[in-house]
Amino acid sequence: MTTWTRDETPQDIFRFLREGDEGRHQAARVTADGAAWLASATGHREAALTRWESRPASPAALPCGTVFDVVNVDPVFGRRMLDRLWAEGPGSGPVAVHRGRMMLFAAPGTAQRLPALLDWEEWGDAVPRPLCHGLGDAVTVPPLVPSDAAGPRWLVAPDTRGPWLPGPEVVLWACVRAVRAASAADVRVSIFPPADPDANVYDVSRRR
């Protein structure tokens, strides 16, 4: 993990984030740099870090529109989007789940642009309409320290001070790919013609 000096942030919780679970898979755990990135969305980074020091296992409400936007989708469809982003595309930014929804963190401006792109897209009507959170909105983000209690949690946690975030075109691409993949999976090809409901049916199992 990236080091976090005490001159920059004296909070013990970030030492825990930096040193805890060394050698384990960290995809769903916030790093110290990831926490700094999240706190920067408030416009008062040090105050946000102080609050998180006292309540590291509690979720927080953060404003959208300046550091990130959030695309809020059905979880099944969101999983399909992530599959496409990671298997065929550039990957994703941070991703969280909350109240039965999946939240994909996206580049600022995505919330405003994505609905228009979906309206123009040929497959747009087949896409389950996402909820787009941008300037003027706020979202609940998971706690820095994972908790066993029901609540928001990270699937892909922020781990740098400048994580890559997909823009509206990339999110649109993932939406279309997810719809097309689901559509292709529903197609069943048969070498036999459809049955005639009025045809006589004979039991040939007893033919000699």
XYZ file of N, CA, C and O in Angstrom, residues 65-139:
300
model
N -20.562 15.454 -8.074
C -20.495 16.532 -9.046
C -19.168 17.218 -9.215
O -18.940 17.853 -10.243
N -18.273 17.123 -8.229
C -16.981 17.786 -8.365
C -15.832 16.789 -8.460
O -14.978 16.888 -9.338
N -15.814 15.807 -7.568
C -14.775 14.781 -7.579
C -15.266 13.537 -8.322
O -14.487 12.872 -9.007
N -16.531 13.239 -8.210
C -17.104 12.070 -8.876
C -18.603 12.271 -9.061
O -19.234 13.081 -8.377
N -19.178 11.547 -10.022
C -20.610 11.324 -10.135
C -20.860 9.860 -9.800
O -19.924 9.062 -9.718
N -22.110 9.494 -9.610
C -22.459 8.108 -9.320
C -23.595 7.672 -10.237
O -24.591 8.383 -10.381
N -23.411 6.507 -10.852
C -24.456 5.889 -11.665
C -25.010 4.722 -10.855
O -24.296 3.762 -10.555
N -26.286 4.827 -10.508
C -26.947 3.910 -9.594
C -27.821 2.953 -10.404
O -28.773 3.378 -11.057
N -27.503 1.652 -10.376
C -28.185 0.694 -11.252
C -28.685 -0.521 -10.476
O -28.270 -0.771 -9.341
N -29.589 -1.258 -11.123
C -30.042 -2.542 -10.603
C -28.823 -3.448 -10.402
O -27.928 -3.486 -11.256
N -28.754 -4.200 -9.301
C -27.530 -4.965 -9.016
C -27.229 -6.063 -10.027
O -26.051 -6.312 -10.327
N -28.260 -6.734 -10.557
C -28.004 -7.785 -11.540
C -27.445 -7.176 -12.821
O -26.450 -7.656 -13.380
N -28.082 -6.095 -13.263
C -27.592 -5.421 -14.460
C -26.212 -4.816 -14.205
O -25.338 -4.831 -15.074
N -26.012 -4.311 -12.998
C -24.711 -3.752 -12.654
C -23.603 -4.784 -12.699
O -22.490 -4.496 -13.154
N -23.901 -6.001 -12.262
C -22.910 -7.076 -12.346
C -22.552 -7.368 -13.798
O -21.391 -7.603 -14.123
N -23.548 -7.339 -14.659
C -23.281 -7.566 -16.085
C -22.417 -6.442 -16.648
O -21.511 -6.686 -17.467
N -22.683 -5.217 -16.230
C -21.854 -4.102 -16.674
C -20.407 -4.280 -16.228
O -19.474 -4.075 -17.014
N -20.222 -4.661 -14.959
C -18.865 -4.870 -14.452
C -18.159 -6.002 -15.195
O -16.959 -5.906 -15.493
N -18.909 -7.060 -15.503
C -18.313 -8.159 -16.260
C -17.765 -7.656 -17.592
O -16.661 -8.018 -18.010
N -18.540 -6.830 -18.269
C -18.116 -6.308 -19.575
C -16.949 -5.337 -19.414
O -16.007 -5.348 -20.196
N -17.016 -4.479 -18.402
C -15.951 -3.502 -18.202
C -14.615 -4.174 -17.918
O -13.568 -3.731 -18.410
N -14.649 -5.244 -17.127
C -13.402 -5.898 -16.758
C -12.940 -6.922 -17.775
O -11.736 -7.150 -17.936
N -13.876 -7.544 -18.487
C -13.496 -8.579 -19.454
C -13.128 -7.998 -20.810
O -12.229 -8.502 -21.486
N -13.804 -6.927 -21.228
C -13.620 -6.402 -22.572
C -13.240 -4.925 -22.608
O -12.829 -4.421 -23.650
N -13.406 -4.225 -21.502
C -13.186 -2.784 -21.499
C -12.024 -2.355 -20.635
O -11.126 -3.156 -20.332
N -12.055 -1.107 -20.173
C -10.922 -0.554 -19.420
C -10.966 -0.798 -17.922
O -10.133 -0.286 -17.183
N -11.953 -1.557 -17.451
C -12.110 -1.724 -16.012
C -13.091 -0.706 -15.465
O -13.783 -0.006 -16.217
N -13.167 -0.621 -14.154
C -14.107 0.298 -13.525
C -13.384 1.178 -12.519
O -12.228 0.936 -12.171
N -14.087 2.184 -12.046
C -13.643 2.941 -10.901
C -14.184 2.266 -9.642
O -14.582 1.097 -9.681
N -14.228 2.975 -8.518
C -14.812 2.397 -7.314
C -16.271 2.000 -7.537
O -16.999 2.658 -8.295
N -16.685 0.935 -6.870
C -18.050 0.423 -6.985
C -18.520 0.028 -5.591
O -17.793 -0.629 -4.842
N -19.751 0.429 -5.244
C -20.328 0.084 -3.949
C -21.741 -0.456 -4.150
O -22.342 -0.276 -5.215
N -22.245 -1.129 -3.126
C -23.635 -1.564 -3.121
C -24.302 -1.007 -1.871
O -23.692 -0.931 -0.795
N -25.570 -0.594 -2.050
C -26.305 0.012 -0.935
C -27.797 -0.091 -1.224
O -28.259 0.262 -2.301
N -28.546 -0.617 -0.249
C -30.003 -0.724 -0.337
C -30.453 -1.429 -1.619
O -31.391 -0.995 -2.295
N -29.787 -2.511 -1.937
C -30.183 -3.298 -3.077
C -29.858 -2.682 -4.423
O -30.399 -3.118 -5.449
N -28.976 -1.705 -4.447
C -28.571 -1.064 -5.692
C -27.052 -1.077 -5.795
O -26.342 -1.197 -4.791
N -26.554 -0.986 -7.014
C -25.118 -0.905 -7.234
C -24.767 0.513 -7.674
O -25.438 1.091 -8.534
N -23.709 1.063 -7.063
C -23.295 2.427 -7.361
C -21.928 2.410 -8.031
O -20.941 2.006 -7.418
N -21.900 2.833 -9.282
C -20.654 2.916 -10.031
C -20.171 4.363 -9.998
O -20.883 5.267 -10.458
N -19.008 4.595 -9.453
C -18.443 5.938 -9.392
C -17.887 6.293 -10.773
O -17.121 5.525 -11.361
N -18.285 7.455 -11.262
C -17.953 7.854 -12.622
C -17.377 9.273 -12.625
O -17.408 9.985 -11.611
N -16.861 9.673 -13.772
C -16.262 11.003 -13.898
C -17.327 12.087 -13.734
O -18.482 11.896 -14.134
N -16.972 13.224 -13.136
C -17.926 14.328 -13.038
C -18.485 14.699 -14.412
O -17.760 14.727 -15.399
N -19.777 14.952 -14.453
C -20.443 15.257 -15.706
C -21.183 14.072 -16.300
O -22.046 14.237 -17.169
N -20.862 12.866 -15.832
C -21.508 11.662 -16.360
C -23.006 11.671 -16.081
O -23.810 11.278 -16.934
N -23.400 12.113 -14.896
C -24.811 12.108 -14.522
C -25.648 12.974 -15.455
O -26.802 12.655 -15.747
N -25.077 14.053 -15.937
C -25.808 14.943 -16.830
C -25.841 14.413 -18.259
O -26.851 14.529 -18.954
N -24.760 13.784 -18.689
C -24.623 13.388 -20.089
C -25.213 12.010 -20.390
O -25.750 11.796 -21.488
N -25.130 11.066 -19.461
C -25.524 9.693 -19.741
C -26.985 9.544 -20.165
O -27.264 8.803 -21.127
N -27.959 10.174 -19.507
C -29.348 10.003 -19.943
C -29.572 10.393 -21.404
O -30.316 9.720 -22.126
N -28.926 11.478 -21.850
C -29.079 11.894 -23.245
C -28.475 10.871 -24.194
O -29.033 10.581 -25.256
N -27.330 10.304 -23.818
C -26.704 9.280 -24.655
C -27.587 8.037 -24.755
O -27.699 7.428 -25.825
N -28.230 7.670 -23.654
C -29.124 6.517 -23.684
C -30.332 6.776 -24.572
O -30.828 5.869 -25.250
N -30.822 8.020 -24.586
C -31.961 8.364 -25.445
C -31.615 8.217 -26.922
O -32.469 7.876 -27.748
N -30.358 8.507 -27.278
C -29.926 8.426 -28.667
C -29.510 7.022 -29.082
O -29.498 6.692 -30.270
N -29.170 6.194 -28.114
C -28.636 4.868 -28.414
C -29.723 3.918 -28.912
O -30.834 3.882 -28.375
N -29.389 3.129 -29.926
C -30.341 2.177 -30.504
C -30.854 1.190 -29.457
O -32.029 0.817 -29.458
N -29.959 0.746 -28.571
C -30.325 -0.217 -27.539
C -30.775 0.468 -26.242
O -31.021 -0.195 -25.242
N -30.890 1.786 -26.270
C -31.152 2.520 -25.040
C -32.442 2.129 -24.337
O -32.504 2.090 -23.106
N -33.489 1.813 -25.115
C -34.766 1.457 -24.503
C -34.689 0.144 -23.725
O -35.518 -0.117 -22.852
N -33.710 -0.692 -24.061
C -33.577 -1.982 -23.383
C -32.754 -1.886 -22.106
O -32.689 -2.852 -21.337
N -32.132 -0.750 -21.879
C -31.294 -0.567 -20.692
C -32.167 -0.180 -19.504
O -32.918 0.798 -19.589
N -32.116 -0.932 -18.392
C -32.825 -0.494 -17.181
C -32.333 0.887 -16.774
O -31.150 1.085 -16.552
N -33.238 1.862 -16.738
C -32.850 3.253 -16.572
C -32.102 3.459 -15.263
O -32.606 3.174 -14.177
N -30.843 3.924 -15.330
C -30.078 4.165 -14.096
C -30.511 5.467 -13.427
O -31.086 6.359 -14.063
N -30.232 5.553 -12.149
C -30.367 6.815 -11.421
C -29.001 7.485 -11.438
O -28.017 6.877 -11.020
N -28.945 8.702 -11.927
C -27.665 9.396 -12.080
C -27.556 10.512 -11.051
O -28.412 11.396 -10.991
N -26.522 10.452 -10.233
C -26.307 11.437 -9.172
C -25.129 12.334 -9.548
O -23.996 11.858 -9.692
N -25.411 13.608 -9.706
C -24.382 14.551 -10.092
C -24.395 15.780 -9.211
O -24.726 15.705 -8.020
N -24.045 16.918 -9.806
C -23.939 18.167 -9.054
C -25.246 18.481 -8.336
O -26.322 18.450 -8.931
N -25.143 18.735 -7.038
C -26.315 19.021 -6.225
C -26.863 17.804 -5.498
O -27.741 17.945 -4.640
N -26.361 16.615 -5.830
C -26.797 15.384 -5.175
C -25.737 14.911 -4.178
O -24.584 15.337 -4.226
N -26.155 14.018 -3.309
C -25.238 13.377 -2.364
C -25.561 11.894 -2.309
O -26.708 11.492 -2.531
N -24.558 11.082 -2.033
C -24.746 9.631 -1.914
C -24.130 9.142 -0.612
O -23.229 9.783 -0.061
